[in-house]
Each structure stands twice: as structure tokens, then as C-alpha cells.
Amino acid sequence: MNSKPTSGRSAKLALLWLPPLAFLGLFYFYPLMRILSTGLGRSEEAMVFARVLASPGTQRVLWFTFWQAGVSTLLTLLLGLPGAYLLARRSFRGKALFRAVTGIPFVMPTLVVAAGFSALLGPQGWVNVLGQDWLGLPEPPITFVNTVWAILVAHVFYNLTIVLRLVGDYWERLDPNLEAAARSMGAGTWQVLRRVSLPLLAPAVLAAALLVFIFNFSSFAVVLLLGGPRFATLEVEIFYQVRSLFDLPAASVLSILQLASTLVLTILYTGLAAKVARPIRQRASGQAGRLGRLEGVYLAGIFAFTALPLLALAGRSFTHLGPSRTPDGTIPTGFTLAFYRALFDTGAEAVLAIPVPQSIGVSLINALLTVGLALLVGLPAAWALSRRGRSVFNRLIDPVLMLPLGTSAVTMGLGFIVALNRPPLDLRTSPLLVPLVHALVAFPFVVRALVPALQSIRPRLHQAAMVLGASSGQVLRRVDLPLAGRALLVAATFAFMISLGEFGATALISRPSFETVPTAIYRLLGRPGALNYGQGMALSTILMLITGAGMLSIERWRMGEGQVF
């Protein structure tokens, strides 16, 4: 008797799944299959696969990729877990500001993160330039850039907020009486942590560690700019094989190695994330404790670690620390706006493929198209995932939707190069090529932001609307979307910021006539001269301010139940 309504609901859910699955099939799975066929398809290509795998250079790159990702993850956990505890169990003034500021690095483009550490500790950074001046040294006193420590520190800086938020939010929802009961039975602080807290926190800690490892494993801009020529991850080596050697088969083999690693990690992460999304709820109204002196010092150190590179970047963009000539005069030593004026001076010497205002316009157009595409495919997927009664299918499809999260942007860019180069999908000259790959990168974040908000809508509201004669489309437009409005703004803002800062795939597939802000920054920082360096700092600061404003907006709109990780 109820078979027709049930079959009707199933058909509507199938229609909802059609756009996201078609999008992933056409622009994610098809390019990846083309990479596989390029690396393994014919006998001569299989020989290339064996040759690349046997190469000592490949083995060094593979070892270093895993090593730096593992060490960076360990350092991030060691620094972040105490902060997660304090955010969960302590109350202090400025807590919301602390969360917002420590969250800004994660949404910063990795290129800006690298520029920030260069401005602080690089050869032309504050510490070295002022150190040379004050101490009268002929060479910079600190060698930071082009060392492995630069890579590790930048990765900790970038991913620290994942541990603070994911573990801290989970810890806050645990029943504090469990820890209190253990203390009442004579357990010390270390015993409570080891035997009570950590076992309960294991899903959140492992999920955070896996996600941090994935981001470190696929790191590109940080290694490229801060590691220098001595260090290369799989991501950097793929970029080098494509852009410098034009060896697509070898790049495809390296991409296969990376895919095999990151996709397994992503599937493991989605399983743990499902457990973290259903934490043990706090069943007692325990009061958060006051912040101790040493705890306050620790939080102040975390705040300084987060803020200093960003402040150094902004300050360096307004400061000239030595003599230099511009086409229309001398840049004064000290505070100056010359770098910003040079960015928008069309009469200046041509360093970039197109003028900076045009690059900004290209980036903004790409970001708006990315938001439209990501919401167009992400909203139906999130709405279908949030429907009840499809739990088995949801558990199967959820890891599939998250696969782009575990795939490097450079690999996706390579997939576009080898797949979308012939009719009817010859998009090599299409202005949609860059927004399409940006939408792939943003898609998992959009789904993660929307699903908790849509799941929080009570079924009775749907039932009442249908009783009054509303169709499924009207329920979506008039009930779901208004109630999930804040999450929709969060998803759109994330997609916008991801597009503005994406560099890995863009560096491979963008045309010079459509140069984006990140590629312009890379070009400026890679050229010698104080003027080019200052312009790179200025353009990085502009990008930092835009993404920082987006992060503060997300903090304001963020739903308490939702996670974007």
C-alpha cells in the first residue's frame, strides 16, 4: 500500500544523487582513470612504471614524503593536544577570539603561509635583516628557509587548528564526571589521562592525526617555497616532471603512488570522522575551570606562534629594509606604500604575465564560479545524505564523496591535463577549467558544512509542510534552506576562500592570460630584487586579509553541531 510513496521518495533521492555523482564521475574519476592508463595502460608504459619505481630518486622522494608527513603530524599533536584540553575544560576571557585567530592559518593559502615564514625568518625577513643590522653581521644569522625545519614548522602552523578544534570539540562533549570519578578513587592526573580520557578520545585523536597526515602528505607550496631544491615530496616531484621535464608518464606513475596512499588514508579518516560526529554527550553540567598561570603562558605561546608570521607578512609589505630602485624613483627606507603602488602601476616593468588588477579580477571570477559549481553539486549531495532511512547507502557513499579531500590538487591538475584534452571534453582553452578543479577541491568541505545543519532540521517540519501540500522542492526551498542558511553561508565562504588560495592545480593548468593571485605571488617571490619581493609580500597580505575576513565570518556563522573537517 505504501510502495508507491516509498518508490517515489527513492526516485527523488536518485535524482538528487545524479548531479554530484555525474560531476565526480566526469571530472574526478575519469581524469584519475586516464592517469592510471597513462602510467599502466600499455607495455611500454608499464616499463616506465617499473623504471620510475626502481629509481633511487623516486625512492628518496617517497621516503621523504612519508617521513616529513609523519614527523609534522607528531609535532602537531604534541603541540595541539594540550590546547585542545584547555579549550574543552577551561574558561577564559578571549576564548572566542583565540579560536578564531588560531583557525585563520588553516584557511590561509599555503602560499601565504610560506610567504609569512619567509617574511619572518627568511633571508630578507625581519629576524635576519634586523639581526644583521644590529649585530653588524655580513650574512643572515639564521638559516631557516631551504631547511627541513621550515617545512615541519610551517606544517604545524597550518594544521594546528585541526587538532585544537576536532579534538577540543569532542573533548568538550565528554562527561566530565568520568574524570572526576577516577580522581575520587585516587587516580592522579596522568592516570586519568591515560586510562580514562585518552581511550575515550581515541577516535577524535586518530581522525585528527589522519587528516593532518593527509594534508602534510600532499603538501606542495610549503615544500616548494620553504624547502627549496634540496627537498621534494611526491607533489613537488609531479609538478617538476610536468612543468620542467614534460614527462607525463613519469608524473602519472608518481600520481598513482600518491593516490594509492592518500585514498586509503581518506577512507580510514571518513570512518573515524563518522564516530567523531556522534560523540559521547556531556551528561553533567560541570563548570569549566579557571586558567592556570602556566596554562595561560602556553596559550599565549600558541597565539604568538599563530600570529607572528601573519603580522610579519603584513609588516614586511609596508616596510623597505634596504635601498632599491623602481622605474619611477627610489623606495624610501622604512615605512612605505611603494610596494602596493607598484602592484597597481601599469607603467612598471612587466614581471607578471598580466597586470595585478587583472589577476585579482580573474581570481574573483574563478571564486564566484567555484562557489556556484560547488553548491550546485554539494547541496544535493548534502541534502540526500541528511535524509533518514538510507544509512547503509550513506555509509557507502560518504567515503566516495570525500575522496577529493585525500587527492592532491597537483594530481587532479595532472588528471585534467591528460583527460580533458580531446573532444568532446577538450577544455584546455576553456576559462571553466580552473573553477572546475577548484570546485572539486571545495566539494568535500561544502558537504561537510551542510550535512550537520540539514540533519538538525526536525522531521516534523517536513511532515507539516507536506501535509499542507508542499512538494519536495518547496520543502527544500522554504524549510531546509532558510533553516540551514548559516551553514550555507559557511559552505559558500569556504568554497570562495579555497578558490582564491588554490595553487597546486592552478599552477599546472592555468594559462598565462588567466593568471591568478597565487600564481602571481609565486612568480613575484621567485624573482630576484627587493621590489619583486615587496610586491609579493603586498599581494600575499591582500590575500591574507580576504581569507582572514572569511574565517572570522565563518566563526560568526558556524553552527555549533557542525564540523567542516
PDB file of N, CA and C in Angstrom, residues 487-524:
ATOM      1  N   ALA A 487      24.737  27.627   7.656  1.00  0.00           N
ATOM      2  CA  ALA A 487      25.641  26.605   7.125  1.00  0.00           C
ATOM      3  C   ALA A 487      25.886  26.821   5.643  1.00  0.00           C
ATOM      4  N   LEU A 488      24.882  27.291   4.944  1.00  0.00           N
ATOM      5  CA  LEU A 488      25.047  27.576   3.516  1.00  0.00           C
ATOM      6  C   LEU A 488      26.054  28.700   3.307  1.00  0.00           C
ATOM      7  N   LEU A 489      25.994  29.724   4.159  1.00  0.00           N
ATOM      8  CA  LEU A 489      26.977  30.809   4.085  1.00  0.00           C
ATOM      9  C   LEU A 489      28.378  30.300   4.392  1.00  0.00           C
ATOM     10  N   VAL A 490      28.501  29.407   5.387  1.00  0.00           N
ATOM     11  CA  VAL A 490      29.803  28.822   5.719  1.00  0.00           C
ATOM     12  C   VAL A 490      30.349  28.050   4.528  1.00  0.00           C
ATOM     13  N   ALA A 491      29.500  27.218   3.906  1.00  0.00           N
ATOM     14  CA  ALA A 491      29.933  26.415   2.763  1.00  0.00           C
ATOM     15  C   ALA A 491      30.369  27.302   1.605  1.00  0.00           C
ATOM     16  N   ALA A 492      29.576  28.329   1.315  1.00  0.00           N
ATOM     17  CA  ALA A 492      29.916  29.231   0.214  1.00  0.00           C
ATOM     18  C   ALA A 492      31.214  29.980   0.500  1.00  0.00           C
ATOM     19  N   THR A 493      31.400  30.409   1.752  1.00  0.00           N
ATOM     20  CA  THR A 493      32.619  31.140   2.107  1.00  0.00           C
ATOM     21  C   THR A 493      33.843  30.244   1.999  1.00  0.00           C
ATOM     22  N   PHE A 494      33.714  28.997   2.461  1.00  0.00           N
ATOM     23  CA  PHE A 494      34.818  28.062   2.332  1.00  0.00           C
ATOM     24  C   PHE A 494      35.185  27.847   0.869  1.00  0.00           C
ATOM     25  N   ALA A 495      34.184  27.628   0.022  1.00  0.00           N
ATOM     26  CA  ALA A 495      34.455  27.416  -1.404  1.00  0.00           C
ATOM     27  C   ALA A 495      35.132  28.638  -2.010  1.00  0.00           C
ATOM     28  N   PHE A 496      34.678  29.825  -1.626  1.00  0.00           N
ATOM     29  CA  PHE A 496      35.255  31.067  -2.147  1.00  0.00           C
ATOM     30  C   PHE A 496      36.723  31.192  -1.746  1.00  0.00           C
ATOM     31  N   MET A 497      37.024  30.944  -0.471  1.00  0.00           N
ATOM     32  CA  MET A 497      38.397  31.082   0.010  1.00  0.00           C
ATOM     33  C   MET A 497      39.315  30.008  -0.562  1.00  0.00           C
ATOM     34  N   ILE A 498      38.804  28.781  -0.705  1.00  0.00           N
ATOM     35  CA  ILE A 498      39.610  27.712  -1.285  1.00  0.00           C
ATOM     36  C   ILE A 498      40.007  28.067  -2.710  1.00  0.00           C
ATOM     37  N   SER A 499      39.061  28.619  -3.471  1.00  0.00           N
ATOM     38  CA  SER A 499      39.360  29.002  -4.845  1.00  0.00           C
ATOM     39  C   SER A 499      40.380  30.134  -4.892  1.00  0.00           C
ATOM     40  N   LEU A 500      40.228  31.134  -4.034  1.00  0.00           N
ATOM     41  CA  LEU A 500      41.166  32.257  -4.043  1.00  0.00           C
ATOM     42  C   LEU A 500      42.599  31.810  -3.775  1.00  0.00           C
ATOM     43  N   GLY A 501      42.763  30.821  -2.906  1.00  0.00           N
ATOM     44  CA  GLY A 501      44.111  30.443  -2.487  1.00  0.00           C
ATOM     45  C   GLY A 501      44.679  29.206  -3.136  1.00  0.00           C
ATOM     46  N   GLU A 502      43.907  28.492  -3.954  1.00  0.00           N
ATOM     47  CA  GLU A 502      44.395  27.241  -4.527  1.00  0.00           C
ATOM     48  C   GLU A 502      45.551  27.509  -5.487  1.00  0.00           C
ATOM     49  N   PHE A 503      46.623  26.737  -5.333  1.00  0.00           N
ATOM     50  CA  PHE A 503      47.830  26.987  -6.121  1.00  0.00           C
ATOM     51  C   PHE A 503      48.312  25.757  -6.882  1.00  0.00           C
ATOM     52  N   GLY A 504      48.241  24.570  -6.276  1.00  0.00           N
ATOM     53  CA  GLY A 504      48.843  23.382  -6.867  1.00  0.00           C
ATOM     54  C   GLY A 504      48.300  23.050  -8.240  1.00  0.00           C
ATOM     55  N   ALA A 505      46.976  22.839  -8.326  1.00  0.00           N
ATOM     56  CA  ALA A 505      46.372  22.510  -9.622  1.00  0.00           C
ATOM     57  C   ALA A 505      46.417  23.698 -10.563  1.00  0.00           C
ATOM     58  N   THR A 506      46.202  24.902 -10.014  1.00  0.00           N
ATOM     59  CA  THR A 506      46.185  26.106 -10.853  1.00  0.00           C
ATOM     60  C   THR A 506      47.520  26.317 -11.541  1.00  0.00           C
ATOM     61  N   ALA A 507      48.620  26.047 -10.823  1.00  0.00           N
ATOM     62  CA  ALA A 507      49.949  26.247 -11.409  1.00  0.00           C
ATOM     63  C   ALA A 507      50.182  25.337 -12.599  1.00  0.00           C
ATOM     64  N   LEU A 508      49.482  24.178 -12.639  1.00  0.00           N
ATOM     65  CA  LEU A 508      49.656  23.245 -13.748  1.00  0.00           C
ATOM     66  C   LEU A 508      48.765  23.578 -14.941  1.00  0.00           C
ATOM     67  N   ILE A 509      47.511  23.976 -14.681  1.00  0.00           N
ATOM     68  CA  ILE A 509      46.539  24.035 -15.776  1.00  0.00           C
ATOM     69  C   ILE A 509      46.181  25.443 -16.218  1.00  0.00           C
ATOM     70  N   SER A 510      46.526  26.469 -15.424  1.00  0.00           N
ATOM     71  CA  SER A 510      46.112  27.819 -15.803  1.00  0.00           C
ATOM     72  C   SER A 510      46.958  28.337 -16.957  1.00  0.00           C
ATOM     73  N   ARG A 511      46.352  29.144 -17.794  1.00  0.00           N
ATOM     74  CA  ARG A 511      47.060  29.781 -18.895  1.00  0.00           C
ATOM     75  C   ARG A 511      47.613  31.121 -18.430  1.00  0.00           C
ATOM     76  N   PRO A 512      48.727  31.586 -19.020  1.00  0.00           N
ATOM     77  CA  PRO A 512      49.298  32.872 -18.601  1.00  0.00           C
ATOM     78  C   PRO A 512      48.320  34.033 -18.697  1.00  0.00           C
ATOM     79  N   SER A 513      47.423  33.988 -19.683  1.00  0.00           N
ATOM     80  CA  SER A 513      46.463  35.085 -19.840  1.00  0.00           C
ATOM     81  C   SER A 513      45.378  35.063 -18.772  1.00  0.00           C
ATOM     82  N   PHE A 514      45.328  33.970 -17.974  1.00  0.00           N
ATOM     83  CA  PHE A 514      44.366  33.877 -16.876  1.00  0.00           C
ATOM     84  C   PHE A 514      45.100  33.626 -15.559  1.00  0.00           C
ATOM     85  N   GLU A 515      46.189  34.330 -15.356  1.00  0.00           N
ATOM     86  CA  GLU A 515      46.997  34.156 -14.144  1.00  0.00           C
ATOM     87  C   GLU A 515      46.214  34.586 -12.915  1.00  0.00           C
ATOM     88  N   THR A 516      46.234  33.742 -11.876  1.00  0.00           N
ATOM     89  CA  THR A 516      45.522  34.031 -10.639  1.00  0.00           C
ATOM     90  C   THR A 516      46.457  34.707  -9.638  1.00  0.00           C
ATOM     91  N   VAL A 517      45.884  35.151  -8.520  1.00  0.00           N
ATOM     92  CA  VAL A 517      46.688  35.816  -7.495  1.00  0.00           C
ATOM     93  C   VAL A 517      47.767  34.892  -6.933  1.00  0.00           C
ATOM     94  N   PRO A 518      47.475  33.626  -6.561  1.00  0.00           N
ATOM     95  CA  PRO A 518      48.554  32.771  -6.045  1.00  0.00           C
ATOM     96  C   PRO A 518      49.690  32.556  -7.044  1.00  0.00           C
ATOM     97  N   THR A 519      49.369  32.345  -8.322  1.00  0.00           N
ATOM     98  CA  THR A 519      50.453  32.161  -9.296  1.00  0.00           C
ATOM     99  C   THR A 519      51.248  33.453  -9.477  1.00  0.00           C
ATOM    100  N   ALA A 520      50.582  34.609  -9.361  1.00  0.00           N
ATOM    101  CA  ALA A 520      51.303  35.885  -9.426  1.00  0.00           C
ATOM    102  C   ALA A 520      52.236  36.032  -8.230  1.00  0.00           C
ATOM    103  N   ILE A 521      51.786  35.630  -7.034  1.00  0.00           N
ATOM    104  CA  ILE A 521      52.637  35.692  -5.842  1.00  0.00           C
ATOM    105  C   ILE A 521      53.865  34.801  -6.033  1.00  0.00           C
ATOM    106  N   TYR A 522      53.646  33.589  -6.525  1.00  0.00           N
ATOM    107  CA  TYR A 522      54.765  32.664  -6.736  1.00  0.00           C
ATOM    108  C   TYR A 522      55.772  33.246  -7.717  1.00  0.00           C
ATOM    109  N   ARG A 523      55.269  33.878  -8.766  1.00  0.00           N
ATOM    110  CA  ARG A 523      56.166  34.459  -9.761  1.00  0.00           C
ATOM    111  C   ARG A 523      56.970  35.616  -9.155  1.00  0.00           C
ATOM    112  N   LEU A 524      56.316  36.450  -8.335  1.00  0.00           N
ATOM    113  CA  LEU A 524      56.998  37.599  -7.733  1.00  0.00           C
ATOM    114  C   LEU A 524      58.055  37.158  -6.725  1.00  0.00           C
TER     115      LEU A 524
END
